[in-house]
Amino acid sequence: MITVEEALKRVFEIISPIGTEFVQLHNAGGRVLAQPAIAKRDQPPFAAASMDGYAIRADDANSGTVLKIIGEAAAGHRHEGNVAPGECVRIFTGAPVPIGANKVVIQEDVIRDGDIITLGDSIELKTNIRPKGCDFKIGDLLDAPRILTSADVALLAAMNIPNIQVSRRPDVALVSTGDELVMPGDVPGPDQIIASNTFGLKTLLDKIGAAPRILPIAKDSHESLAAAFELASCADLIVTIGGASVGDHDLVGEAASRSGMQRTFYKVAMRPGKPLMAGRMGNAPMLGLPGNPVSAMVCGHVFLVPAILAMMGLQKSPAQRKFANLEVDMGIGGPREHYMRAIVRAGKIMPESDQDSSLLSVLANSNALLIRPAGDRQRIKGEIMEYIEI
Ligand code: AMP
Ligand code: MG
């Protein structure tokens, strides 16, 4: 059995970045920017008023000074003339500051009488002017690769970039395997249960910008599994769920080999998730996840998500680990790295009392996987532990 770290390294070895495509900016949120974006303009493109008030010459900015209003500048409508000594222009936020003016006195600081203003007693020191290009300048870059946030998309819009190059969404084929499984909404027979793992995993992968699709459930037979692999063969990544242990009906490994899978590893020293396998089948990498619902989701967080992020051109790195103070004592840990369902609240982490890998209700109640290293020593309340947010 290999460690989680070694297994993830080998998963990264069998995947490579997929291609890119252009998308319109309004569809860019959450996608991975493939090439640095280059600003096509300065922002603001002119020195702009940051307040409503009067544009004046700074030399005139003395209490009691009387200035004549010679025009108006509003957002989208500049004042064309000069501002000479003794003059000012009525100005509004976002308007270009007229030539000659280098200060905006806020309207609260003046007394107006017709087209004359008198500056009040407390004139601010600041200019209330945003210099041309103070946000970004033409040629400035938004670095890639990065997952585009709402702020990034707003920035790209301001840079006047209507289409951008992003990584393709990896096409991930999700195959549930098992004679006992039916789809949600179907009428299960007396010995049947509902396939849940593909739905949990699809949601996890949708969230990171992949394009997962749920394939028909494969039966525990070589014919059915071969048909599933055929259906999945054009995917960027094939993910099977279940049938990966050593029972008489666990045929996924053997069926995958018959369909041409070159295995990279089988079994990882982790709990839950031990019977994980990985390899390449034709052009596509394949991950065979264990069937127990919590095991499948834990492997989703620990292996699948990092693999897909790397396929989208992001750094090959494990799920981000955070730290919290343990809320209870814990006895000696087991021989495998343990991903315990837990609740993190206000910097403190509390493992759930039942860690059975079939319990989706416990997983749904958790927001973290508390990580205990293999062969962990006793832990006492208050110690700092690592966890992954889920
Ligand atoms: P297996 O790995 O096929 O031995 O499955 C282990 C356990 O997980 C069994 O109790 C299966 O019924 C269950 N299981 C397998 N696949 C799924 C699935 N897609 N959704 C829900 N439970 C599953
Ligand atoms: Mg099974």
XYZ file of C-alpha atoms and ligand atoms in Angstrom:
414
model
C 0.000 0.000 0.000
C 1.286 3.477 -0.831
C 0.796 6.683 1.138
C -1.735 9.351 0.220
C 1.127 11.650 -0.749
C 2.657 9.046 -3.078
C -0.745 8.186 -4.555
C -1.498 11.825 -5.322
C 1.944 12.190 -6.920
C 1.144 9.238 -9.172
C -2.286 10.648 -10.026
C -0.570 13.879 -11.088
C 1.784 11.807 -13.279
C -1.083 10.342 -15.302
C -2.867 13.618 -15.957
C -1.871 16.564 -18.112
C -3.387 19.971 -18.775
C -6.211 19.878 -21.293
C -6.754 22.471 -24.023
C -8.183 25.965 -23.884
C -11.093 27.824 -25.431
C -12.331 31.397 -25.692
C -15.403 32.411 -23.704
C -17.373 35.600 -23.471
C -16.644 37.522 -20.315
C -20.108 37.069 -18.831
C -19.472 33.304 -18.792
C -15.948 33.544 -17.391
C -16.619 33.403 -13.620
C -15.065 30.319 -12.014
C -13.106 29.379 -15.134
C -9.309 29.121 -15.148
C -7.646 31.961 -17.022
C -5.181 30.295 -19.407
C -3.123 33.278 -20.602
C -2.350 36.556 -18.841
C -4.909 39.174 -19.828
C -3.511 42.508 -21.033
C -5.286 45.781 -20.220
C -6.302 47.601 -23.395
C -6.670 50.990 -21.714
C -5.854 53.136 -18.712
C -8.370 53.267 -15.907
C -9.446 55.898 -15.332
C -8.600 57.067 -18.846
C -8.349 60.689 -17.591
C -7.868 62.424 -14.254
C -11.330 62.071 -12.726
C -13.239 63.721 -9.896
C -13.789 61.372 -6.958
C -16.392 63.631 -5.309
C -19.176 66.009 -6.263
C -17.990 69.609 -5.923
C -16.051 72.281 -7.754
C -12.868 71.852 -9.810
C -10.446 74.661 -8.944
C -6.763 75.528 -9.131
C -5.000 74.403 -5.925
C -3.482 77.890 -5.632
C -6.994 79.231 -5.107
C -7.785 76.774 -2.304
C -7.905 79.281 0.555
C -10.751 79.938 2.954
C -12.897 82.843 1.868
C -11.702 82.828 -1.749
C -14.446 83.760 -4.194
C -14.534 81.888 -7.539
C -16.687 82.208 -10.621
C -18.407 79.096 -12.012
C -17.620 78.946 -15.750
C -19.203 75.601 -16.639
C -20.061 72.057 -15.659
C -18.388 68.647 -15.974
C -20.445 65.501 -15.380
C -19.597 61.810 -15.836
C -19.497 61.247 -19.589
C -19.496 65.004 -20.339
C -16.249 66.924 -19.949
C -15.938 70.694 -19.702
C -13.899 71.743 -22.724
C -12.423 75.019 -21.480
C -9.539 75.939 -19.132
C -9.925 76.821 -15.496
C -8.062 80.081 -14.942
C -7.201 81.668 -11.548
C -10.388 82.908 -9.902
C -12.516 80.397 -11.841
C -14.022 77.007 -11.100
C -16.128 74.320 -12.817
C -19.072 72.572 -11.213
C -18.021 68.902 -11.269
C -19.547 65.512 -10.436
C -18.002 62.161 -9.489
C -16.431 60.378 -12.474
C -16.170 63.487 -14.657
C -12.856 64.431 -16.302
C -11.119 67.209 -14.379
C -10.878 70.247 -16.687
C -7.503 71.564 -17.847
C -6.004 73.995 -15.354
C -7.826 72.530 -12.360
C -5.915 70.261 -9.994
C -8.234 70.048 -7.011
C -11.877 69.317 -6.338
C -13.427 71.088 -3.376
C -16.402 69.116 -2.118
C -19.733 70.870 -2.379
C -20.220 70.707 1.415
C -17.161 73.001 1.802
C -18.443 75.920 -0.289
C -21.227 78.463 -0.166
C -22.853 79.008 -3.534
C -24.672 82.095 -4.669
C -25.756 81.954 -8.325
C -22.597 81.421 -10.393
C -20.272 82.438 -7.555
C -18.846 80.219 -4.806
C -17.028 81.158 -1.623
C -14.686 78.580 -0.136
C -15.480 77.646 3.458
C -13.210 77.565 6.536
C -12.044 73.975 6.387
C -10.791 73.070 2.910
C -9.563 69.467 2.729
C -5.911 68.836 1.937
C -6.649 65.961 -0.434
C -7.263 66.711 -4.080
C -10.330 64.460 -4.568
C -8.896 63.595 -7.994
C -8.146 60.074 -9.215
C -5.061 60.322 -11.442
C -5.250 58.859 -14.958
C -4.323 55.139 -14.826
C -4.324 54.953 -11.012
C -6.304 51.674 -11.092
C -4.425 50.093 -14.013
C -2.498 51.190 -17.059
C -2.603 49.995 -20.643
C -0.432 46.860 -20.857
C -0.917 45.882 -17.195
C -1.480 42.140 -16.728
C -3.917 39.949 -14.877
C -1.746 36.897 -14.232
C -2.627 33.350 -15.278
C -3.379 30.661 -14.356
C -6.012 31.665 -11.828
C -9.626 30.812 -11.068
C -11.532 33.898 -12.132
C -13.377 35.484 -9.227
C -16.180 38.001 -9.547
C -13.635 40.771 -8.933
C -11.350 39.381 -11.659
C -14.219 39.374 -14.150
C -15.114 42.965 -13.246
C -11.440 43.926 -13.716
C -11.315 42.223 -17.141
C -14.459 44.097 -18.149
C -12.895 47.397 -17.079
C -9.794 46.453 -19.117
C -12.149 46.196 -22.136
C -11.470 42.490 -22.753
C -14.750 40.977 -23.985
C -13.468 37.426 -24.679
C -10.815 35.509 -22.786
C -8.881 32.288 -23.132
C -9.703 29.795 -20.391
C -9.040 26.097 -19.844
C -11.632 23.796 -21.285
C -13.952 22.240 -18.744
C -12.651 18.694 -18.252
C -15.241 16.165 -19.394
C -15.435 13.764 -16.455
C -17.378 10.506 -16.896
C -18.834 9.313 -13.570
C -19.798 5.640 -13.525
C -21.570 4.028 -10.571
C -21.167 0.262 -10.485
C -23.314 -2.234 -8.616
C -26.336 -4.502 -9.128
C -27.899 -2.975 -6.030
C -28.031 0.572 -7.397
C -30.862 2.500 -9.007
C -31.092 6.183 -9.881
C -32.853 8.691 -7.608
C -36.516 8.739 -8.588
C -36.532 5.097 -9.698
C -38.454 2.507 -7.701
C -35.855 0.399 -5.893
C -36.374 -3.339 -5.474
C -36.318 -4.764 -1.940
C -32.539 -5.324 -2.025
C -31.657 -2.121 -3.778
C -30.402 1.321 -2.730
C -30.138 4.625 -4.521
C -26.892 5.622 -6.249
C -25.765 8.713 -4.384
C -22.031 8.967 -5.014
C -22.225 10.141 -8.599
C -24.525 12.966 -7.495
C -22.232 14.084 -4.686
C -19.185 13.923 -6.924
C -20.896 15.735 -9.787
C -21.775 18.583 -7.447
C -18.203 18.729 -6.151
C -16.840 18.859 -9.706
C -19.428 21.339 -10.992
C -18.283 23.684 -8.256
C -14.679 23.724 -9.491
C -15.604 24.298 -13.138
C -15.362 20.767 -14.540
C -18.015 19.270 -16.829
C -18.939 16.023 -15.087
C -21.595 13.736 -16.556
C -23.335 10.868 -14.841
C -23.306 7.745 -17.008
C -25.846 4.908 -16.702
C -25.196 2.627 -13.741
C -23.003 -0.362 -14.661
C -23.946 -3.814 -13.366
C -21.476 -6.093 -11.597
C -20.652 -7.954 -14.807
C -17.796 -7.751 -17.263
C -20.176 -7.046 -20.158
C -21.837 -4.122 -18.409
C -18.523 -2.664 -17.213
C -16.994 -3.006 -20.688
C -19.986 -1.126 -22.125
C -19.548 1.591 -19.498
C -15.852 1.981 -20.345
C -16.763 2.197 -24.022
C -19.265 4.973 -23.266
C -16.691 6.796 -21.140
C -13.803 6.392 -23.544
C -13.931 9.904 -25.020
C -13.884 11.601 -21.608
C -10.910 13.591 -20.298
C -11.115 11.598 -17.063
C -12.965 8.377 -16.245
C -14.144 7.897 -12.670
C -15.691 4.641 -11.510
C -17.325 4.203 -8.130
C -17.547 0.903 -6.289
C -16.505 -2.592 -7.210
C -12.916 -1.825 -6.311
C -12.471 -4.048 -3.252
C -11.589 -7.717 -3.206
C -15.084 -9.263 -3.023
C -16.328 -11.765 -5.615
C -18.452 -9.031 -7.201
C -15.748 -6.357 -7.263
C -14.902 -6.552 -10.935
C -13.870 -2.994 -11.777
C -10.092 -3.565 -11.659
C -10.249 -6.709 -13.792
C -12.791 -5.221 -16.222
C -10.713 -2.050 -16.562
C -7.602 -4.117 -17.358
C -9.563 -6.027 -20.002
C -10.576 -2.651 -21.492
C -6.900 -1.677 -21.673
C -6.301 0.124 -18.375
C -2.628 0.405 -17.374
C -2.730 0.487 -13.597
C -0.570 3.003 -11.736
C -1.509 1.908 -8.247
C -4.131 0.049 -6.254
C -4.784 0.601 -2.541
C -3.775 3.620 -0.521
C -2.959 3.757 3.176
C -5.876 5.974 4.042
C -9.111 5.696 5.945
C -11.652 5.775 4.458
C -10.694 5.157 0.823
C -8.240 2.273 0.911
C -9.378 0.468 -2.277
C -8.570 3.377 -4.587
C -7.040 2.625 -7.982
C -5.628 4.769 -10.752
C -4.289 4.257 -14.219
C -4.640 5.191 -17.861
C -7.213 3.750 -20.197
C -6.509 4.688 -23.809
C -5.981 8.440 -23.818
C -7.825 9.061 -20.570
C -6.666 8.852 -16.989
C -8.911 6.715 -14.811
C -9.637 6.803 -11.092
C -11.472 3.922 -9.471
C -13.044 5.158 -6.253
C -14.375 2.965 -3.446
C -18.140 2.578 -3.286
C -18.870 3.495 0.297
C -20.424 6.936 0.014
C -18.138 8.718 2.469
C -15.047 6.991 1.039
C -15.989 8.127 -2.457
C -16.506 11.730 -1.352
C -13.287 11.800 0.706
C -11.359 10.496 -2.317
C -13.168 13.164 -4.337
C -11.751 15.888 -2.100
C -8.294 14.376 -1.669
C -7.592 13.114 -5.222
C -10.233 14.055 -7.752
C -10.443 17.790 -7.120
C -6.647 18.348 -7.113
C -6.354 16.219 -10.285
C -9.014 18.229 -12.109
C -7.591 21.576 -11.014
C -4.234 20.430 -12.436
C -5.949 19.355 -15.681
C -7.272 22.910 -15.915
C -3.710 24.223 -15.785
C -3.471 25.085 -12.088
C -0.596 23.993 -9.894
C -0.359 20.298 -9.014
C -0.934 20.635 -5.295
C -2.865 18.746 -2.613
C -6.109 20.051 -1.109
C -5.337 23.039 1.075
C -4.832 22.160 4.717
C -5.952 24.468 7.501
C -5.435 24.390 11.247
C -7.763 24.283 14.239
C -7.627 23.429 17.932
C -8.892 20.003 18.844
C -11.962 20.062 21.085
C -11.560 16.569 22.591
C -8.850 14.106 23.575
C -8.197 11.305 21.055
C -6.537 7.930 21.623
C -3.737 6.485 19.515
C -4.498 6.589 15.763
C -4.562 3.680 13.303
C -1.923 2.646 10.757
C -3.545 4.555 7.873
C -3.887 8.323 7.391
C -7.349 9.075 8.729
C -9.719 11.659 7.258
C -12.240 12.116 10.052
C -15.560 13.809 9.492
C -15.584 16.842 11.774
C -17.115 20.194 12.524
C -14.958 23.316 12.588
C -16.363 26.313 14.382
C -14.506 29.437 15.504
C -11.075 27.856 15.086
C -11.995 24.687 17.004
C -12.469 21.233 15.515
C -14.699 18.470 16.829
C -14.626 15.015 15.201
C -18.003 13.340 14.704
C -18.603 10.442 17.075
C -19.503 7.889 14.349
C -16.881 7.585 11.619
C -18.474 4.732 9.640
C -17.748 5.300 5.943
C -21.339 4.623 4.866
C -22.889 7.507 6.791
C -23.811 10.315 4.425
C -25.890 12.004 7.119
C -22.729 12.418 9.209
C -20.796 13.734 6.219
C -23.576 16.196 5.439
C -23.438 17.435 9.030
C -19.662 18.024 8.788
C -17.716 20.863 7.254
C -14.206 19.469 7.597
C -12.034 16.386 7.280
C -9.756 16.253 10.312
C -6.498 14.616 9.259
C -4.693 12.204 11.546
C -1.329 11.055 10.199
C -0.702 7.302 9.937
C 0.257 5.877 13.351
C -0.716 9.106 15.093
C 0.091 9.482 18.785
C -2.468 10.290 21.448
C -3.880 13.778 21.111
C -5.137 16.024 23.840
C -7.778 18.719 23.761
C -6.360 22.042 22.559
C -3.690 20.597 20.247
C -3.498 22.059 16.776
C -4.635 19.641 14.064
C -4.764 19.870 10.278
C -7.999 19.669 8.340
C -9.434 20.088 4.863
C -12.517 22.240 4.434
C -15.361 20.416 2.672
P -18.374 -1.646 -3.300
O -17.140 -0.797 -3.325
O -18.955 -1.832 -4.665
O -18.159 -2.906 -2.578
O -19.446 -0.828 -2.495
C -19.292 -0.555 -1.123
C -20.591 -0.047 -0.549
O -20.921 1.183 -1.176
C -21.763 -0.955 -0.782
O -22.585 -0.921 0.370
C -22.466 -0.348 -1.980
O -23.837 -0.645 -2.003
C -22.222 1.110 -1.756
N -22.166 1.855 -3.025
C -21.437 1.537 -4.104
N -21.611 2.435 -5.086
C -22.494 3.333 -4.613
C -23.078 4.518 -5.148
N -22.794 4.948 -6.375
N -23.931 5.205 -4.371
C -24.230 4.770 -3.109
N -23.693 3.692 -2.558
C -22.847 2.968 -3.286
Mg -20.291 -3.037 -5.509
